[in-house]
Amino acid sequence: MDRAKNMWSLLPNTDENEDDLLSILKKNDGGGVESLDYEVIENYAYWDEQAQRGKLFVGYSVAVKWLYALFIGIGTGLAAVFINMAVENFAGWKFSLTFALIQKSYVAGFIVYLAINLALVFSSVYIVTHFAPAAAGSGIPEIKGYLNGIDIHGVLFFRTLIGKIFGSIGSVGGGLALGKEGPLVHTGACIASLLGQGGSAKYHLNSRWLQVFKSDRDRRDLVTCGCAAGVAAAFRAPVGGVLFALEEVTSWWKSQLLWRVFFTSAVVAVVVRAAMGWCKSGKCGHFGSGGFIIWDISDGQEDYSFAELLPMTVIGVIGGLLGALFNQLTLYITYWRRNHLHKKGNRVKIIEACLISVLTSIISFGLPLLRQCTPCPKPDPELGNECPRPPGTYGNYVNFYCSKDNEYNDLATIFFNTQDDAIRNLFSAKTMHEFSARSLLTFLVMFYTLAVVTFGTAVPAGQFVPGIMIGSTYGRLVGKFVVSFYKKPNIEEGTYALLGAASFLGGSMRMTVSLCVIMVEISNNLKFLPLIMLVLLMSKAVGDAFNEGLYEEQAQLKGIPLLESRPKYQMRKITAKEACGKRVVSFPRVVKVADVVGILRSNRHNGFPVIDYARNGETRVIGLMLRSYLLGLLQSKVDFQHSPLPSDPRGSISSRHNLNEFVKPASSKGISIDDINLSSEDLEMYIDLLPYLNPSPYIVPEDMSLTKVYNLFRQLGLRHLFVVPRPSNVVGLITRKDLLIEDSEDSDAMELQSTSVRARRPDRRVHTRNGDVESPLLNGLLVSNTDG
């Protein structure tokens, strides 16, 4: 396994330098990203705001979350219908016009076919490069990073949503070797984020009635619903969407969120089904002929024998090898693009996409011309397969450059067609020997090459459908050999095409549970479930021996610092103190405004320990102050005071501030220190930080292993973690029974929920210079690095 990884992974990555893991951990490579604040800051301002809210606020908050889940499902479903309708109509008009022209002249048909594809691709790449740069690619690595705690500027903007929708229409309708399923996941996430912040203030499309959830924690839950809705809309697989969000993109999960995600996916299914039912009457042009199941193979192979498990296992191995190779090749090409080609400007990106469009059109139109036509099989009224198809239509048995009327071009049936119809043809049952081995092999090599080259261009691009195309091609090829070897009449080539599609996706994306359910839902055949599970497990095991999954590789290449589910093995030998290494920048409790401005200008830290002094003069850490809170205090100026002495934190804080003032908007970078204007008199004033700091940050002892620190940091979704010396004494010990507090009608009852509303404000001690309450676990100076 190690030898395989060394042979395949030649690019610099963290796996190659695991022996020098400590130096990597100390490396400050922000990459233009910023961490998110998922922790609830339980300061005095928070408790004042909670005290003003009545008991009905919890019910109101829950009701609004369910309402938002409904809106996300409706919005994502309508966006998916619009994209599919536009793509199908553009493709339908393109093929109808091309088929009409080739009856007179193949040259004229090719010129029109090339021009339409080029125009659609040009519109897509122009939108991305000049309007929404963050709309390029699938967007899944960026959304996965967001749900992992990383905020990447521009990913969830309104213009990114518009660019994703119209860019996907152009790139997919233009015939490029990519799909619209990945961009639909990004589209759902953008819709959810925009709803969570009440719309877009920049484009004056916002409403204060929708501005309910401002925290990163609530936005994270909404974006999770959006991701599931995107998959449910793309594949019309609601259960698969829920499992995709759980397995692939989210890092934290809770039962309350599961129900909302499931509800959102169900709403998407209803919206898509209603729209398709309305379109069946012909009101949507070329869209609407399909059903809710994309590729129905319920009439396929009824049973399988034990002897067929061997070729099915071979399909899993092939999927793992080709998937790992695909990941590595796209990593090489994307690395070269980002570091050389795309640095030359938008004009080069546009030229590149247009050249790939021309190349794709030449191959998809030209290769079928070189293929000899095949005589049509004998007509079977039960199957209803018309051979050949009449001009202007596309499906099975396409008559393309054939000298006789009763012939069809098998290569044109999959190449000169929409991707959905090509996959439907490859999955089709009762079409034995429709495709020759030579045509399948030719298509596999050419489409695989086009998919590798197209991935990474400046257009919205998904890899689900191209992966299904590649996998179903070699799956059907294996199926042909199985049919000829076993000579059993019940074996269907389409069954092996489905298994091949699952194996390639498993070998490339390394998904198992969600992908298995998605494949069952889109094929409408539950009998294939054990077989799909087999090939997925095999392909994932083979692919993991060479490199990481496609989205993990791309996230690493884009500089997205994902915290994976498992820590590195070498972390067991590293302590928390060795990992942080740097001495932190801290504030006193009462700090001069000029000092705050100077520290904020001199570094980019997002969290600062606040220290105070006990009666005996000993330094004591009393909490953590976030950069966003400091900027909010400097901008408002209402907490400025002339005296350097502490003020009473039990005053009416809520009358001076709303906690939303300290939250960074999702659609902008927020305020910076350069945006705040302070006079010379302001700089001589002081601020008491106690009411706004986090008095109970998470802490770990300095000798804790980095493995335990990693698990704690990731599972709790933290942004900062204090590292302190070994405590000298113990205040108490919490066990399971201490956490089992029963709900009661008594007003003094408390709920152990981080977002619940306390019935009465707890008695919280105030740390002052004259206070005698010790915090032994926070004694001494911190050794933590508070970069966020």
mmCIF file with all atom_site columns, C-alpha atoms in Angstrom, residues 231-310:
data_model
loop_
_atom_site.group_PDB
_atom_site.id
_atom_site.type_symbol
_atom_site.label_atom_id
_atom_site.label_alt_id
_atom_site.label_comp_id
_atom_site.label_asym_id
_atom_site.label_entity_id
_atom_site.label_seq_id
_atom_site.pdbx_PDB_ins_code
_atom_site.Cartn_x
_atom_site.Cartn_y
_atom_site.Cartn_z
_atom_site.occupancy
_atom_site.B_iso_or_equiv
_atom_site.pdbx_formal_charge
_atom_site.auth_seq_id
_atom_site.auth_comp_id
_atom_site.auth_asym_id
_atom_site.auth_atom_id
_atom_site.pdbx_PDB_model_num
ATOM 1  C CA . VAL A 1 231 ? -28.431 16.226  -4.246  1.00 0.00 ? 231 VAL A CA 1
ATOM 2  C CA . ALA A 1 232 ? -32.115 15.382  -3.870  1.00 0.00 ? 232 ALA A CA 1
ATOM 3  C CA . ALA A 1 233 ? -32.941 17.739  -6.736  1.00 0.00 ? 233 ALA A CA 1
ATOM 4  C CA . ALA A 1 234 ? -30.055 16.635  -8.946  1.00 0.00 ? 234 ALA A CA 1
ATOM 5  C CA . PHE A 1 235 ? -30.759 12.898  -8.792  1.00 0.00 ? 235 PHE A CA 1
ATOM 6  C CA . ARG A 1 236 ? -34.391 13.051  -7.592  1.00 0.00 ? 236 ARG A CA 1
ATOM 7  C CA . ALA A 1 237 ? -33.125 10.956  -4.691  1.00 0.00 ? 237 ALA A CA 1
ATOM 8  C CA . PRO A 1 238 ? -34.336 12.468  -1.390  1.00 0.00 ? 238 PRO A CA 1
ATOM 9  C CA . VAL A 1 239 ? -32.928 9.748   0.893   1.00 0.00 ? 239 VAL A CA 1
ATOM 10 C CA . GLY A 1 240 ? -29.636 9.839   -0.974  1.00 0.00 ? 240 GLY A CA 1
ATOM 11 C CA . GLY A 1 241 ? -29.482 13.595  -0.412  1.00 0.00 ? 241 GLY A CA 1
ATOM 12 C CA . VAL A 1 242 ? -29.825 13.167  3.340   1.00 0.00 ? 242 VAL A CA 1
ATOM 13 C CA . LEU A 1 243 ? -27.103 10.515  3.434   1.00 0.00 ? 243 LEU A CA 1
ATOM 14 C CA . PHE A 1 244 ? -24.840 12.587  1.164   1.00 0.00 ? 244 PHE A CA 1
ATOM 15 C CA . ALA A 1 245 ? -25.010 15.496  3.580   1.00 0.00 ? 245 ALA A CA 1
ATOM 16 C CA . LEU A 1 246 ? -24.311 13.167  6.484   1.00 0.00 ? 246 LEU A CA 1
ATOM 17 C CA . GLU A 1 247 ? -21.468 11.187  4.914   1.00 0.00 ? 247 GLU A CA 1
ATOM 18 C CA . GLU A 1 248 ? -19.679 13.570  2.597   1.00 0.00 ? 248 GLU A CA 1
ATOM 19 C CA . VAL A 1 249 ? -19.977 17.238  3.544   1.00 0.00 ? 249 VAL A CA 1
ATOM 20 C CA . THR A 1 250 ? -20.871 17.697  7.210   1.00 0.00 ? 250 THR A CA 1
ATOM 21 C CA . SER A 1 251 ? -18.481 17.428  10.132  1.00 0.00 ? 251 SER A CA 1
ATOM 22 C CA . TRP A 1 252 ? -21.088 17.774  12.917  1.00 0.00 ? 252 TRP A CA 1
ATOM 23 C CA . TRP A 1 253 ? -24.480 16.167  13.079  1.00 0.00 ? 253 TRP A CA 1
ATOM 24 C CA . LYS A 1 254 ? -27.381 16.125  15.515  1.00 0.00 ? 254 LYS A CA 1
ATOM 25 C CA . SER A 1 255 ? -30.773 14.465  15.543  1.00 0.00 ? 255 SER A CA 1
ATOM 26 C CA . GLN A 1 256 ? -32.731 17.730  15.299  1.00 0.00 ? 256 GLN A CA 1
ATOM 27 C CA . LEU A 1 257 ? -30.852 18.611  12.129  1.00 0.00 ? 257 LEU A CA 1
ATOM 28 C CA . LEU A 1 258 ? -31.496 15.173  10.649  1.00 0.00 ? 258 LEU A CA 1
ATOM 29 C CA . TRP A 1 259 ? -35.247 15.712  10.726  1.00 0.00 ? 259 TRP A CA 1
ATOM 30 C CA . ARG A 1 260 ? -35.009 19.121  9.071   1.00 0.00 ? 260 ARG A CA 1
ATOM 31 C CA . VAL A 1 261 ? -32.668 17.808  6.374   1.00 0.00 ? 261 VAL A CA 1
ATOM 32 C CA . PHE A 1 262 ? -35.028 14.921  5.699   1.00 0.00 ? 262 PHE A CA 1
ATOM 33 C CA . PHE A 1 263 ? -37.976 17.325  5.496   1.00 0.00 ? 263 PHE A CA 1
ATOM 34 C CA . THR A 1 264 ? -36.085 19.576  3.079   1.00 0.00 ? 264 THR A CA 1
ATOM 35 C CA . SER A 1 265 ? -35.258 16.662  0.781   1.00 0.00 ? 265 SER A CA 1
ATOM 36 C CA . ALA A 1 266 ? -38.888 15.528  0.855   1.00 0.00 ? 266 ALA A CA 1
ATOM 37 C CA . VAL A 1 267 ? -40.033 19.015  -0.152  1.00 0.00 ? 267 VAL A CA 1
ATOM 38 C CA . VAL A 1 268 ? -37.578 18.977  -3.055  1.00 0.00 ? 268 VAL A CA 1
ATOM 39 C CA . ALA A 1 269 ? -38.966 15.644  -4.224  1.00 0.00 ? 269 ALA A CA 1
ATOM 40 C CA . VAL A 1 270 ? -42.517 17.009  -4.175  1.00 0.00 ? 270 VAL A CA 1
ATOM 41 C CA . VAL A 1 271 ? -41.551 20.183  -6.056  1.00 0.00 ? 271 VAL A CA 1
ATOM 42 C CA . VAL A 1 272 ? -39.595 18.316  -8.743  1.00 0.00 ? 272 VAL A CA 1
ATOM 43 C CA . ARG A 1 273 ? -42.338 15.737  -9.211  1.00 0.00 ? 273 ARG A CA 1
ATOM 44 C CA . ALA A 1 274 ? -45.019 18.411  -9.463  1.00 0.00 ? 274 ALA A CA 1
ATOM 45 C CA . ALA A 1 275 ? -42.995 20.353  -12.030 1.00 0.00 ? 275 ALA A CA 1
ATOM 46 C CA . MET A 1 276 ? -42.335 17.269  -14.139 1.00 0.00 ? 276 MET A CA 1
ATOM 47 C CA . GLY A 1 277 ? -45.994 16.309  -14.015 1.00 0.00 ? 277 GLY A CA 1
ATOM 48 C CA . TRP A 1 278 ? -46.888 19.774  -15.268 1.00 0.00 ? 278 TRP A CA 1
ATOM 49 C CA . CYS A 1 279 ? -44.277 19.541  -18.037 1.00 0.00 ? 279 CYS A CA 1
ATOM 50 C CA . LYS A 1 280 ? -45.527 16.186  -19.351 1.00 0.00 ? 280 LYS A CA 1
ATOM 51 C CA . SER A 1 281 ? -48.300 18.003  -21.181 1.00 0.00 ? 281 SER A CA 1
ATOM 52 C CA . GLY A 1 282 ? -45.698 19.578  -23.477 1.00 0.00 ? 282 GLY A CA 1
ATOM 53 C CA . LYS A 1 283 ? -45.596 23.014  -21.866 1.00 0.00 ? 283 LYS A CA 1
ATOM 54 C CA . CYS A 1 284 ? -41.840 22.815  -21.216 1.00 0.00 ? 284 CYS A CA 1
ATOM 55 C CA . GLY A 1 285 ? -40.558 22.091  -24.716 1.00 0.00 ? 285 GLY A CA 1
ATOM 56 C CA . HIS A 1 286 ? -38.089 19.214  -24.845 1.00 0.00 ? 286 HIS A CA 1
ATOM 57 C CA . PHE A 1 287 ? -38.178 18.805  -21.069 1.00 0.00 ? 287 PHE A CA 1
ATOM 58 C CA . GLY A 1 288 ? -40.715 16.596  -19.377 1.00 0.00 ? 288 GLY A CA 1
ATOM 59 C CA . SER A 1 289 ? -40.558 13.295  -21.230 1.00 0.00 ? 289 SER A CA 1
ATOM 60 C CA . GLY A 1 290 ? -38.663 11.610  -18.406 1.00 0.00 ? 290 GLY A CA 1
ATOM 61 C CA . GLY A 1 291 ? -40.105 10.419  -15.119 1.00 0.00 ? 291 GLY A CA 1
ATOM 62 C CA . PHE A 1 292 ? -39.182 10.922  -11.499 1.00 0.00 ? 292 PHE A CA 1
ATOM 63 C CA . ILE A 1 293 ? -36.708 8.033   -11.812 1.00 0.00 ? 293 ILE A CA 1
ATOM 64 C CA . ILE A 1 294 ? -33.896 9.236   -14.074 1.00 0.00 ? 294 ILE A CA 1
ATOM 65 C CA . TRP A 1 295 ? -32.662 5.885   -15.393 1.00 0.00 ? 295 TRP A CA 1
ATOM 66 C CA . ASP A 1 296 ? -35.335 3.291   -14.764 1.00 0.00 ? 296 ASP A CA 1
ATOM 67 C CA . ILE A 1 297 ? -33.992 -0.261  -15.122 1.00 0.00 ? 297 ILE A CA 1
ATOM 68 C CA . SER A 1 298 ? -36.687 -1.992  -13.102 1.00 0.00 ? 298 SER A CA 1
ATOM 69 C CA . ASP A 1 299 ? -37.256 -4.304  -16.074 1.00 0.00 ? 299 ASP A CA 1
ATOM 70 C CA . GLY A 1 300 ? -33.611 -5.360  -16.136 1.00 0.00 ? 300 GLY A CA 1
ATOM 71 C CA . GLN A 1 301 ? -31.909 -8.487  -14.911 1.00 0.00 ? 301 GLN A CA 1
ATOM 72 C CA . GLU A 1 302 ? -34.130 -10.411 -12.517 1.00 0.00 ? 302 GLU A CA 1
ATOM 73 C CA . ASP A 1 303 ? -31.498 -12.527 -10.779 1.00 0.00 ? 303 ASP A CA 1
ATOM 74 C CA . TYR A 1 304 ? -27.792 -13.244 -10.769 1.00 0.00 ? 304 TYR A CA 1
ATOM 75 C CA . SER A 1 305 ? -25.717 -16.328 -10.148 1.00 0.00 ? 305 SER A CA 1
ATOM 76 C CA . PHE A 1 306 ? -22.833 -16.862 -7.767  1.00 0.00 ? 306 PHE A CA 1
ATOM 77 C CA . ALA A 1 307 ? -20.445 -17.163 -10.706 1.00 0.00 ? 307 ALA A CA 1
ATOM 78 C CA . GLU A 1 308 ? -21.197 -13.564 -11.702 1.00 0.00 ? 308 GLU A CA 1
ATOM 79 C CA . LEU A 1 309 ? -19.710 -12.227 -8.468  1.00 0.00 ? 309 LEU A CA 1
ATOM 80 C CA . LEU A 1 310 ? -16.196 -12.619 -9.877  1.00 0.00 ? 310 LEU A CA 1
#
